[in-house]
Amino acid sequence: MKKKLLSVLLSTAMVAALATGCGSSEEATASTEDTATEAAASEDTAEEAPAASGELIKVGIINNDPNESGYRTANDKDLKAMFTEENGYDASFAYSLKNDEQITAAQKFIQDGVDYLLLSAADTAGWDSVLQDAQDAGVRVILFDRTIDADESLYEASIVSDMDKEGETAVNWLKEQGLSEYKIIHLQGVMGSAAQQGRSGALDAAVASDGWTLVTQQTAEWNAEKAQQIVQSVIDSGESFNVIYAENDDMAKGAVAALDKANISHGVGKDVIVMGFDCNKWALEELLAQNWNYDGQCNPFQASYIDEVIKKLEAGETISEKVIIMDEKGFDAETITQDDVNIYGI
Amino acid sequence: MQTNEAKKSSASSFFMKIVKNQCFIPLATLLLLAVFNLIADPSFFKISLGYNSAGNPVLSGFLITILDSGSELAILAIGMTLVTAATGGQDISVGAAIAISGSVLLRVLCGTNSRPETLQAPIIVAFLVSCVVAMLFGAFNGVLVAYFKIQPMIATLILYTAGRSIAAWINNNELPVISEPSFTYFGEFIPGIPIPTPFFIAVACMIIIGIVLKVTNLKLFTQAVGINESSSRLNGLNPAFIKVLSFVILGLCVAVVGLIKVSRISTINYSVIAKDIEMDAILAVALGGNALSGGKFNMAASIIGAYVIQFLTTTLYKFNVQSDALPAYKAIVVILLVVISAPTVREAFSSMTKKLKVKEVA
């Protein structure tokens, strides 16, 4: 009996330990609460001194956890830099990777009476009722980075990346290289993700229409080590190839490690063309050093677009096209500059 | 007539001895895979001497790739075998622990700047620090298992869940990149030596653990604790200490693999580094015919098991099997092997052969 009690106690302790163990999400909840109180606090100050800060536009920003990826960190930094008091904003932030926590944060922001709700939803579903509440309360909603499955009337604008276009830009660049033959190693991201589908789709279409050869088409799941093994395997089997199309920078790096090992030259004017995506700073530096050939951007800098939309709405204009697709560049190693690395590197 | 009979029986007993040896199953699998590749495409075995982009001689070929990538797994298999034997459970936090030790390594090497021009500390110092950290995390797992009597798989689930976040915190979620060429020696090649360094590191680990098992009582004590904890306590052993020790040794193995992994690409990606490697390490132990419920173990069989897994992976890559379908193929092969090498099946098999023998005599 005693033993049983002990084991029950231990398992409770364990669950508690596990709960604290789930680092990022727990932290995210905590920060949600923090920001909620912060939001309340800032409301107080706003009420106390309406004359001084009456012009400030109150925005509530709900984002995914900035620790999720380099992309998200850059995204968060960009938003924080834009929505400051100097720029006329009174911003509160809430972070979570979980939809229900994000919805709770949204309700809180609506109660706090924000003017704008900026949302990068963790999940596409489940937002209808809370967005309806927002509309009833006169809070205007702007989506960024991710779309949701809700009626278009519920939000003012949606600022997103077009993954298909990212793929097309890259493939068009590859076409322009005018190689006599295209023998491609295609390293895919996690199958089914939006980025993978967009970036693979364009290449698959070009392979079908232009008669390019895929030496191998494998998913390395965004993982450098897996990419290295896959490319190593192609090298070991003695097949020839002249293009590496990796759907993110990490996989391109893994591929290049395998090339270096086998003394296969890569980069501008060399045997193998190396292509990556995401524009990590270190990757753009590889471009600058001409070790890689191309890097496609997945633009995390939505803040200026959001700012523009809010300015328009404040001026009483209407947004005619609700879905706003951001400009996304593709960098060519021959034309990239140090400034590009500094500005666009994430 | 009689001599002939005797010869026959000695031959069959010799054969039985081989079959009964724990190394038989992994070795036979290795042979089977080798024969399969020989028939399918003999170029699998081609090894060529070339030069890498730095102008150093390197050997390349599928076999070299197996030696290279399999070595990480072999090192982990050493620690995992001890943990399995002592506790009758497995550590599933190995991948996360590799992320942590790799992160610590880079943190010490880079200091506060994530893109240093020069290393901020000698590599050996950084490695020793990462060893200490990895062993501490091992001890944490060990204490949960040995003193709090939590199932090993559940106890290590904590670190499995939290480890990669911890790894990210250590470097403030930045991705340090090291440009120092000598740092790549551990995961690739030392200039002038055409064999991949991880293989030498693995061999060094094997020699060390071989000596330790031979000279000290570690093997005896570990097995005693694994077979019967209370009777080993009655015989004057401290089972809790032995269990913690096994986790600490695994922690050391983790730090070594962390060094190799980080050195390979000179950077780290917290969420994907050494992903699912714990499963392969456990498989290596199982393939070696060791009982996953603890007790007796055979280190050599586990190490061969590790190379068998890499042999299989490389073979599947060679035949262009979709890499996301790869685990499924692995699973089929592994289920077969584990069932064959399971102690119960082996017992049934040996009792069956005994019966046959009895019949023959009759």
XYZ file of C-alpha atoms in Angstrom:
708
model
C 0.000 0.000 0.000
C 2.769 2.339 1.000
C 4.594 1.557 -2.191
C 1.511 2.309 -4.230
C 1.071 5.651 -2.554
C 4.686 6.466 -3.185
C 4.400 5.606 -6.834
C 1.301 7.742 -7.189
C 3.113 10.631 -5.561
C 6.114 10.146 -7.771
C 4.066 10.046 -10.912
C 2.354 13.290 -9.941
C 5.756 14.822 -9.360
C 6.808 13.487 -12.725
C 3.900 15.043 -14.540
C 4.686 18.297 -12.833
C 8.304 17.995 -13.900
C 7.186 17.239 -17.435
C 4.964 20.248 -17.464
C 7.843 22.495 -16.536
C 9.961 20.524 -18.944
C 7.965 21.580 -21.972
C 10.160 24.650 -22.165
C 9.090 26.805 -25.020
C 5.346 26.388 -24.863
C 5.255 26.905 -21.126
C 7.331 29.996 -21.437
C 5.020 31.134 -24.159
C 1.998 30.803 -21.879
C 3.811 32.697 -19.207
C 4.658 35.456 -21.593
C 1.062 35.528 -22.801
C -0.012 36.262 -19.277
C 2.765 38.766 -18.820
C 1.816 40.657 -21.899
C -1.811 40.530 -20.923
C -0.995 42.295 -17.678
C 1.338 44.612 -19.529
C -1.483 45.424 -21.864
C -3.717 46.205 -18.930
C -1.006 48.357 -17.415
C -0.457 50.320 -20.572
C -4.186 50.878 -20.802
C -4.107 52.484 -17.379
C -1.384 54.884 -18.384
C -3.258 55.684 -21.551
C -6.335 56.600 -19.550
C -4.355 58.705 -17.117
C -2.713 60.791 -19.755
C -5.027 60.841 -22.714
C -3.818 64.208 -23.899
C -0.179 63.188 -24.115
C -0.554 59.830 -25.778
C -4.028 60.121 -27.177
C -2.697 59.910 -30.710
C -1.168 56.478 -30.148
C -2.800 53.641 -32.031
C -3.288 50.632 -29.806
C -2.314 47.342 -31.384
C -2.379 43.856 -29.940
C 0.047 41.513 -31.665
C -0.337 37.753 -31.439
C 2.588 35.831 -32.821
C 4.188 32.406 -32.676
C 7.030 31.796 -30.251
C 10.107 33.691 -31.484
C 12.301 30.738 -30.451
C 10.639 28.579 -33.073
C 13.097 29.451 -35.839
C 15.448 32.080 -37.171
C 12.624 33.242 -39.404
C 10.347 33.843 -36.438
C 13.055 35.625 -34.457
C 13.613 38.010 -37.361
C 9.860 38.463 -37.732
C 9.442 39.354 -34.057
C 12.377 41.771 -34.109
C 10.940 43.501 -37.160
C 7.524 43.941 -35.523
C 9.056 45.236 -32.299
C 11.115 47.767 -34.244
C 8.085 49.051 -36.143
C 5.385 49.240 -33.476
C 7.018 51.684 -31.083
C 5.759 54.859 -29.473
C 8.007 56.915 -31.746
C 6.075 55.510 -34.677
C 2.768 56.298 -33.011
C 1.878 52.879 -31.697
C 1.078 51.441 -28.328
C 1.784 47.767 -28.858
C 1.279 44.688 -26.711
C 2.660 41.311 -27.653
C 1.506 37.776 -26.935
C 3.312 34.645 -28.017
C 2.163 31.084 -28.286
C 2.500 28.104 -30.572
C -0.892 26.866 -29.423
C -4.114 27.992 -31.002
C -6.250 28.002 -27.848
C -3.728 30.141 -25.994
C -3.640 32.534 -28.916
C -7.443 32.765 -28.895
C -7.421 33.527 -25.163
C -4.855 36.252 -25.800
C -7.038 37.640 -28.592
C -10.050 37.805 -26.274
C -7.959 39.624 -23.738
C -6.821 42.161 -26.305
C -10.415 42.721 -27.421
C -11.465 43.353 -23.811
C -8.573 45.759 -23.423
C -10.018 47.686 -26.311
C -7.162 47.630 -28.796
C -7.694 49.377 -32.128
C -6.006 46.702 -34.195
C -5.433 43.028 -33.671
C -2.457 41.652 -35.603
C -2.477 37.907 -35.864
C -0.139 35.145 -37.000
C -2.288 32.149 -36.203
C -0.791 28.883 -34.974
C -3.603 26.953 -36.633
C -5.897 27.833 -39.487
C -9.133 26.736 -37.817
C -11.171 27.947 -34.847
C -10.948 31.700 -35.276
C -14.470 32.585 -36.474
C -16.177 33.383 -33.184
C -13.336 35.376 -31.663
C -12.921 37.416 -34.846
C -16.682 38.019 -34.853
C -16.328 39.319 -31.285
C -13.543 41.583 -32.475
C -15.701 42.952 -35.262
C -18.581 43.596 -32.852
C -16.218 45.422 -30.522
C -14.902 47.533 -33.384
C -11.441 45.975 -33.356
C -9.936 45.658 -36.802
C -8.006 42.507 -37.571
C -4.968 42.186 -39.805
C -3.466 38.783 -40.494
C 0.219 38.416 -41.161
C 2.445 35.543 -42.225
C -0.292 32.918 -41.989
C -3.817 32.782 -43.332
C -6.812 31.290 -41.514
C -9.986 29.515 -42.562
C -12.431 32.307 -41.843
C -14.674 34.548 -43.865
C -12.799 37.372 -45.578
C -15.192 39.929 -44.090
C -13.799 39.178 -40.644
C -10.414 40.722 -41.348
C -9.124 43.817 -43.100
C -6.057 42.396 -44.765
C -3.841 39.347 -44.902
C -0.150 39.808 -45.530
C 1.494 36.574 -46.560
C 4.336 34.937 -48.434
C 3.583 33.139 -51.644
C 5.562 29.923 -51.438
C 4.628 28.954 -54.986
C 6.065 32.216 -56.209
C 9.259 31.655 -54.194
C 9.680 28.364 -56.015
C 8.908 29.925 -59.390
C 11.392 32.759 -58.862
C 14.087 30.217 -58.056
C 13.254 27.931 -60.962
C 13.113 30.858 -63.385
C 16.537 31.890 -62.210
C 17.757 28.345 -62.798
C 16.279 28.379 -66.325
C 18.122 31.597 -67.085
C 21.430 29.928 -66.320
C 21.085 28.166 -69.684
C 22.920 25.006 -68.728
C 23.304 22.511 -71.562
C 21.793 19.857 -69.338
C 20.137 19.937 -65.949
C 20.919 17.079 -63.598
C 19.430 18.033 -60.279
C 19.652 16.765 -56.737
C 16.427 17.905 -55.114
C 16.461 18.066 -51.310
C 12.954 18.597 -49.981
C 11.747 19.927 -46.665
C 9.333 18.143 -44.368
C 6.755 16.706 -46.750
C 3.411 18.487 -46.746
C 4.580 21.770 -45.263
C 3.545 24.867 -47.208
C 7.151 25.805 -47.933
C 7.963 22.326 -49.244
C 4.882 22.174 -51.469
C 5.466 25.591 -52.997
C 9.173 25.113 -53.581
C 8.869 21.535 -54.863
C 5.875 22.338 -57.076
C 7.733 24.829 -59.232
C 10.690 22.521 -59.741
C 8.507 19.519 -60.538
C 6.696 21.567 -63.173
C 9.956 22.661 -64.770
C 11.311 19.114 -64.737
C 8.191 17.945 -66.550
C 8.109 20.756 -69.101
C 11.800 21.305 -69.812
C 13.015 17.740 -69.685
C 15.355 18.268 -66.759
C 16.649 15.206 -64.957
C 16.179 14.621 -61.259
C 19.171 12.574 -60.184
C 17.470 12.112 -56.859
C 14.495 13.679 -55.122
C 14.520 13.059 -51.404
C 13.243 14.738 -48.296
C 15.994 15.640 -45.869
C 13.389 17.144 -43.508
C 15.142 20.539 -43.267
C 18.074 18.626 -41.759
C 21.706 19.302 -42.728
C 22.985 15.870 -41.686
C 20.351 14.019 -43.697
C 21.059 16.202 -46.710
C 24.744 15.393 -46.377
C 24.026 11.654 -46.328
C 21.744 11.850 -49.355
C 24.244 13.805 -51.437
C 27.067 11.557 -50.194
C 25.107 8.560 -51.404
C 24.727 10.059 -54.897
C 28.446 10.867 -55.000
C 29.378 7.362 -53.840
C 27.261 5.809 -56.554
C 29.176 7.830 -59.136
C 26.182 9.521 -60.744
C 26.885 12.950 -62.155
C 24.889 16.055 -61.283
C 25.284 19.781 -61.719
C 22.556 21.408 -59.617
C 21.656 21.143 -55.943
C 18.192 22.525 -55.248
C 17.827 22.535 -51.465
C 14.607 23.897 -50.015
C 16.342 25.570 -47.089
C 19.785 26.854 -46.198
C 20.596 24.126 -43.690
C 20.137 21.380 -46.253
C 22.229 23.306 -48.791
C 24.976 23.535 -46.183
C 24.851 19.773 -45.582
C 25.014 19.148 -49.325
C 28.006 21.448 -49.697
C 29.808 19.579 -46.897
C 29.445 16.374 -48.941
C 30.671 18.146 -52.090
C 33.727 19.515 -50.296
C 34.578 16.067 -49.061
C 34.558 14.695 -52.598
C 36.356 17.732 -54.029
C 33.473 18.655 -56.303
C 33.674 22.355 -56.974
C 30.580 24.438 -56.379
C 29.540 28.050 -56.709
C 29.836 30.711 -59.371
C 31.428 29.326 -62.526
C 32.098 25.955 -60.911
C 30.834 22.423 -61.573
C 27.777 22.408 -59.348
C 25.174 25.127 -58.799
C 24.041 25.375 -55.182
C 20.613 26.835 -54.384
C 19.097 27.446 -50.969
C 16.150 29.263 -49.394
C 15.395 31.469 -46.373
C 18.274 33.963 -46.601
C 20.023 33.237 -43.346
C 22.851 35.685 -42.877
C 25.513 33.000 -43.006
C 23.991 31.651 -46.202
C 24.075 35.072 -47.864
C 27.711 35.324 -46.843
C 28.339 32.051 -48.695
C 26.731 33.718 -51.706
C 28.919 36.761 -51.284
C 31.952 34.473 -51.233
C 30.557 32.868 -54.408
C 30.472 29.408 -52.852
C 26.741 29.180 -53.472
C 24.818 30.502 -56.434
C 21.310 31.414 -55.330
C 19.277 31.987 -52.209
C 15.534 32.608 -52.239
C 13.946 34.857 -49.655
C 11.084 33.924 -47.411
C 10.245 37.417 -46.229
C 9.787 37.762 -42.465
C 9.544 41.554 -42.619
C 5.817 42.171 -42.667
C 5.818 45.153 -40.304
C 6.139 47.837 -42.971
C 3.254 46.302 -44.930
C 1.092 46.216 -41.813
C 2.030 49.805 -41.050
C 0.963 50.855 -44.520
C -2.392 49.091 -44.184
C -3.064 50.727 -40.802
C -2.137 54.170 -42.156
C -4.574 53.673 -45.026
C -7.359 52.529 -42.727
C -6.744 55.421 -40.358
C -7.002 57.814 -43.299
C -10.388 56.338 -44.027
C -9.373 54.506 -47.185
C -10.548 50.993 -47.897
C -8.270 48.094 -48.725
C -9.363 46.832 -52.115
C -7.223 43.704 -52.266
C -7.378 41.894 -48.947
C -4.620 39.405 -49.644
C -1.338 41.242 -49.912
C 1.580 39.210 -51.157
C 4.966 40.460 -50.127
C 7.844 41.080 -52.461
C 10.309 38.267 -52.100
C 13.686 38.455 -53.651
C 15.980 35.845 -54.996
C 19.645 36.619 -54.566
C 22.203 35.756 -57.192
C 25.786 35.295 -56.049
C 26.994 37.409 -58.967
C 24.989 40.460 -57.997
C 24.634 40.270 -54.215
C 26.270 43.021 -52.153
C 27.348 43.359 -48.550
C 24.372 45.689 -48.026
C 21.988 42.939 -49.116
C 23.553 40.609 -46.575
C 23.110 43.157 -43.802
C 19.551 44.108 -44.728
C 18.029 40.814 -45.782
C 20.069 38.303 -43.765
C 18.072 36.885 -40.879
C 32.635 -45.447 -38.189
C 32.937 -44.158 -34.663
C 35.551 -41.542 -35.514
C 33.371 -40.370 -38.331
C 30.476 -39.949 -35.912
C 32.667 -38.074 -33.446
C 33.865 -35.774 -36.172
C 30.319 -35.099 -37.189
C 29.221 -34.257 -33.680
C 32.234 -32.053 -33.040
C 31.561 -30.267 -36.300
C 27.944 -29.759 -35.368
C 28.835 -28.613 -31.857
C 31.322 -26.179 -33.379
C 28.554 -24.934 -35.646
C 26.206 -24.638 -32.682
C 28.842 -22.678 -30.815
C 29.005 -20.165 -33.624
C 25.246 -19.898 -33.884
C 24.877 -19.531 -30.170
C 27.449 -16.782 -29.988
C 25.730 -13.457 -29.475
C 27.672 -11.858 -32.279
C 26.308 -14.389 -34.749
C 23.050 -12.640 -35.605
C 24.448 -9.160 -36.257
C 27.400 -10.622 -38.153
C 25.132 -12.846 -40.226
C 22.966 -9.830 -41.035
C 26.012 -7.880 -42.045
C 27.061 -10.736 -44.305
C 23.571 -10.995 -45.773
C 23.482 -7.284 -46.548
C 26.958 -7.491 -48.036
C 25.998 -10.429 -50.272
C 22.803 -8.662 -51.304
C 24.779 -5.609 -52.345
C 27.400 -7.744 -54.072
C 24.729 -9.340 -56.238
C 22.740 -6.160 -56.835
C 25.665 -3.926 -57.634
C 29.283 -4.832 -56.867
C 30.321 -1.193 -57.240
C 28.935 -0.774 -53.730
C 32.262 -2.043 -52.479
C 34.392 0.242 -54.584
C 36.672 2.443 -52.526
C 38.623 5.147 -54.246
C 41.310 7.502 -53.068
C 40.669 11.093 -53.971
C 41.324 14.553 -52.675
C 38.929 16.836 -50.871
C 38.557 20.519 -51.640
C 41.314 21.381 -49.178
C 43.664 19.134 -51.177
C 43.986 16.407 -48.567
C 43.772 12.745 -49.496
C 40.468 11.107 -48.604
C 39.056 7.669 -49.203
C 35.519 7.607 -50.501
C 32.921 4.991 -51.245
C 29.872 3.469 -49.629
C 31.919 1.376 -47.191
C 33.767 4.464 -45.988
C 30.460 6.270 -45.557
C 29.244 3.391 -43.404
C 32.375 3.484 -41.252
C 32.022 7.245 -40.996
C 28.346 7.603 -40.096
C 28.091 4.298 -38.236
C 30.804 5.319 -35.807
C 28.581 7.847 -34.043
C 26.025 5.155 -33.491
C 28.661 2.679 -32.307
C 29.845 5.132 -29.643
C 26.278 5.652 -28.431
C 25.668 1.915 -28.467
C 28.454 1.486 -25.902
C 26.717 3.695 -23.364
C 23.247 2.474 -24.240
C 24.298 -1.159 -23.699
C 25.469 -0.377 -20.175
C 22.290 1.560 -19.339
C 20.152 -1.226 -20.743
C 22.039 -3.898 -18.826
C 22.035 -2.087 -15.487
C 18.525 -0.639 -15.453
C 16.553 -2.855 -17.791
C 15.383 0.276 -19.586
C 16.577 2.677 -22.237
C 17.550 6.323 -22.356
C 15.444 8.112 -24.968
C 16.932 11.553 -24.324
C 20.159 10.850 -26.211
C 19.337 13.048 -29.208
C 18.285 15.976 -27.018
C 21.385 15.499 -24.868
C 23.549 15.653 -28.010
C 21.881 18.964 -28.857
C 22.718 20.250 -25.383
C 26.344 19.118 -25.389
C 26.846 20.426 -28.924
C 25.332 23.729 -27.900
C 27.600 23.977 -24.859
C 30.603 23.159 -27.032
C 29.786 25.978 -29.452
C 28.956 28.362 -26.634
C 32.400 27.894 -25.092
C 34.153 28.112 -28.454
C 32.285 31.236 -29.546
C 31.937 33.136 -26.294
C 29.308 35.826 -26.603
C 29.795 36.432 -30.298
C 27.978 33.866 -32.411
C 30.213 34.455 -35.430
C 33.757 34.578 -34.023
C 36.748 35.163 -36.284
C 38.947 33.191 -33.926
C 38.042 30.581 -31.354
C 37.534 32.007 -27.880
C 38.785 28.869 -26.144
C 40.864 25.845 -27.106
C 38.743 23.037 -28.564
C 39.891 20.620 -25.873
C 38.626 22.933 -23.112
C 35.263 23.337 -24.823
C 35.051 19.578 -25.270
C 35.831 18.918 -21.618
C 33.179 21.418 -20.538
C 30.625 19.761 -22.800
C 31.650 16.369 -21.346
C 30.999 17.613 -17.840
C 27.620 19.053 -18.802
C 26.563 15.904 -20.654
C 27.661 13.741 -17.697
C 25.674 15.950 -15.324
C 22.569 15.502 -17.440
C 23.335 11.768 -17.501
C 23.591 11.807 -13.720
C 20.253 13.638 -13.558
C 18.615 10.830 -15.535
C 20.483 8.266 -13.462
C 19.329 9.717 -10.145
C 15.710 9.759 -11.293
C 16.015 6.117 -12.281
C 18.170 4.805 -9.433
C 16.930 6.737 -6.406
C 13.397 7.701 -7.396
C 12.773 4.366 -9.111
C 11.158 5.934 -12.154
C 10.982 3.800 -15.287
C 14.048 4.771 -17.363
C 12.018 5.523 -20.469
C 9.715 7.820 -18.486
C 12.530 9.462 -16.538
C 14.438 10.284 -19.704
C 11.249 11.522 -21.361
C 11.720 14.693 -19.317
C 15.027 15.529 -20.958
C 13.726 14.247 -24.302
C 10.981 16.893 -24.177
C 12.960 19.736 -22.677
C 16.465 19.097 -24.021
C 16.249 20.865 -27.360
C 14.764 23.984 -25.770
C 17.563 23.954 -23.196
C 20.065 23.644 -26.033
C 18.542 26.698 -27.712
C 18.642 28.729 -24.491
C 22.332 28.002 -23.990
C 23.120 29.972 -27.129
C 20.293 32.518 -26.749
C 18.668 30.819 -29.712
C 21.416 32.018 -32.001
C 23.067 29.717 -34.487
C 26.822 29.975 -33.990
C 28.950 29.231 -37.027
C 32.605 28.345 -36.663
C 34.968 29.169 -39.482
C 38.092 27.627 -37.943
C 39.164 24.767 -40.251
C 40.810 22.694 -37.506
C 37.397 22.319 -35.856
C 36.206 20.184 -38.779
C 38.920 17.566 -38.176
C 36.774 15.681 -35.680
C 33.852 15.091 -38.000
C 35.732 14.837 -41.270
C 39.396 14.175 -41.955
C 42.667 15.069 -40.350
C 44.920 16.405 -43.134
C 47.051 13.610 -44.526
C 44.957 10.788 -43.129
C 42.462 9.513 -45.686
C 40.221 7.654 -43.192
C 37.385 9.632 -41.573
C 38.219 10.748 -38.035
C 34.950 9.556 -36.432
C 36.117 6.003 -37.090
C 39.317 6.592 -35.111
C 37.322 8.191 -32.311
C 34.993 5.203 -32.243
C 37.933 2.793 -32.174
C 39.468 4.751 -29.292
C 36.171 4.525 -27.405
C 35.971 0.788 -28.068
C 39.517 0.239 -26.809
C 38.856 2.276 -23.671
C 35.611 0.488 -22.850
C 37.294 -2.837 -23.684
C 40.067 -2.144 -21.191
C 37.628 -0.900 -18.567
C 35.476 -4.000 -18.879
C 38.558 -6.239 -18.738
C 40.384 -4.547 -15.875
C 37.558 -3.407 -13.622
C 34.543 -5.216 -12.297
C 32.175 -2.921 -14.177
C 30.814 -5.682 -16.375
C 30.254 -8.110 -13.520
C 28.653 -5.500 -11.293
C 26.446 -4.101 -14.044
C 25.205 -7.544 -14.968
C 24.639 -8.458 -11.341
C 22.531 -5.346 -10.779
C 20.633 -5.955 -13.996
C 19.867 -9.583 -13.230
C 18.805 -9.200 -9.626
C 19.029 -5.918 -7.828
C 18.255 -7.082 -4.321
C 20.612 -10.039 -4.383
C 23.396 -7.804 -5.670
C 22.707 -5.462 -2.771
C 22.905 -8.392 -0.378
C 26.270 -9.185 -1.896
C 27.597 -5.774 -0.983
C 27.048 -3.864 -4.223
C 25.428 -0.468 -4.420
C 22.875 -0.890 -7.248
C 21.872 2.775 -7.290
C 25.480 3.852 -7.802
C 26.003 1.358 -10.624
C 22.880 2.626 -12.370
C 23.874 6.270 -12.078
C 27.353 5.337 -13.282
C 25.926 3.723 -16.414
C 23.995 6.901 -17.230
C 27.091 9.021 -16.621
C 29.095 6.842 -19.018
C 26.336 7.257 -21.595
C 26.595 11.009 -20.994
C 30.276 10.840 -21.880
C 29.442 8.959 -25.084
C 26.865 11.644 -25.865
C 29.465 14.403 -25.514
C 31.817 12.586 -27.908
C 29.057 12.177 -30.501
C 28.044 15.800 -29.956
C 31.585 16.865 -30.870
C 31.514 14.776 -34.056
C 28.069 15.999 -35.101
C 28.796 19.676 -34.533
C 32.192 19.370 -36.171
C 30.671 17.888 -39.325
C 28.812 21.039 -40.270
C 30.590 23.551 -37.977
C 27.226 24.738 -36.692
C 24.136 23.388 -34.996
C 20.416 23.260 -35.592
C 18.791 22.593 -32.251
C 15.574 21.110 -33.522
C 17.010 18.576 -35.948
C 20.533 17.644 -34.778
C 20.775 13.918 -34.006
C 17.042 13.558 -34.445
C 15.707 10.086 -33.557
C 19.242 8.818 -32.984
C 18.186 7.305 -29.640
C 15.953 4.861 -31.476
C 18.839 3.702 -33.664
C 21.056 3.353 -30.593
C 18.448 1.214 -28.835
C 18.055 -0.827 -32.004
C 21.797 -1.409 -32.080
C 21.589 -2.857 -28.575
C 18.619 -5.019 -29.522
C 20.265 -6.169 -32.747
C 23.265 -7.246 -30.722
C 20.975 -9.791 -29.098
C 21.094 -8.103 -25.698
C 17.995 -8.525 -23.581
C 16.299 -5.129 -23.391
C 15.094 -6.112 -19.929
C 18.630 -5.889 -18.585
C 21.167 -8.338 -17.230
C 23.813 -9.978 -19.348
C 25.236 -8.017 -22.218
C 27.732 -8.311 -25.013
C 29.396 -5.027 -25.930
C 30.941 -6.236 -29.193
C 27.568 -7.412 -30.472
C 26.007 -4.002 -29.817
C 28.800 -2.226 -31.663
C 28.458 -4.540 -34.646
C 24.715 -3.923 -34.433
C 25.337 -0.205 -34.814
C 27.311 -0.700 -38.005
C 24.637 -3.075 -39.314
C 22.031 -0.338 -38.938
C 24.189 2.137 -40.831
C 24.904 -0.511 -43.483
C 21.172 -0.922 -43.931
C 20.566 2.851 -44.060
C 23.297 3.380 -46.634
C 22.037 0.459 -48.719
C 18.547 1.927 -48.749
C 19.893 5.356 -49.741
C 21.863 3.739 -52.518
C 18.729 2.165 -53.932
C 17.089 5.572 -53.824
C 14.418 4.548 -51.366
C 12.441 7.666 -50.437
C 14.078 8.856 -47.259
C 10.778 9.420 -45.472
C 9.846 5.807 -46.223
C 13.210 4.655 -44.907
C 12.156 4.118 -41.284
C 9.426 1.743 -42.461
C 11.898 -0.456 -44.322
C 14.242 -0.334 -41.362
C 11.411 -1.358 -39.074
C 10.603 -4.461 -41.101
C 14.191 -5.658 -41.117
C 14.646 -4.820 -37.480
C 11.470 -6.578 -36.340
C 12.672 -9.732 -38.059
C 16.111 -9.521 -36.497
C 14.920 -8.658 -33.035
C 12.423 -11.501 -33.054
C 15.087 -13.949 -34.196
C 17.612 -12.745 -31.657
C 15.139 -12.463 -28.772
C 16.230 -14.644 -25.864
C 12.913 -16.507 -25.786
C 13.114 -17.421 -29.447
C 16.734 -18.476 -29.051
C 15.780 -20.691 -26.132
C 12.948 -22.245 -28.103
C 15.338 -22.774 -30.980
C 17.987 -24.425 -28.809
C 15.473 -26.688 -27.074
C 14.163 -27.692 -30.485
C 17.639 -28.627 -31.697
C 18.213 -30.545 -28.484
C 15.046 -32.541 -29.081
C 16.184 -33.253 -32.621
C 19.497 -34.466 -31.271
C 17.796 -36.725 -28.786
C 15.738 -38.171 -31.571
C 18.849 -38.716 -33.669
C 20.533 -40.548 -30.844
C 17.469 -42.645 -30.286
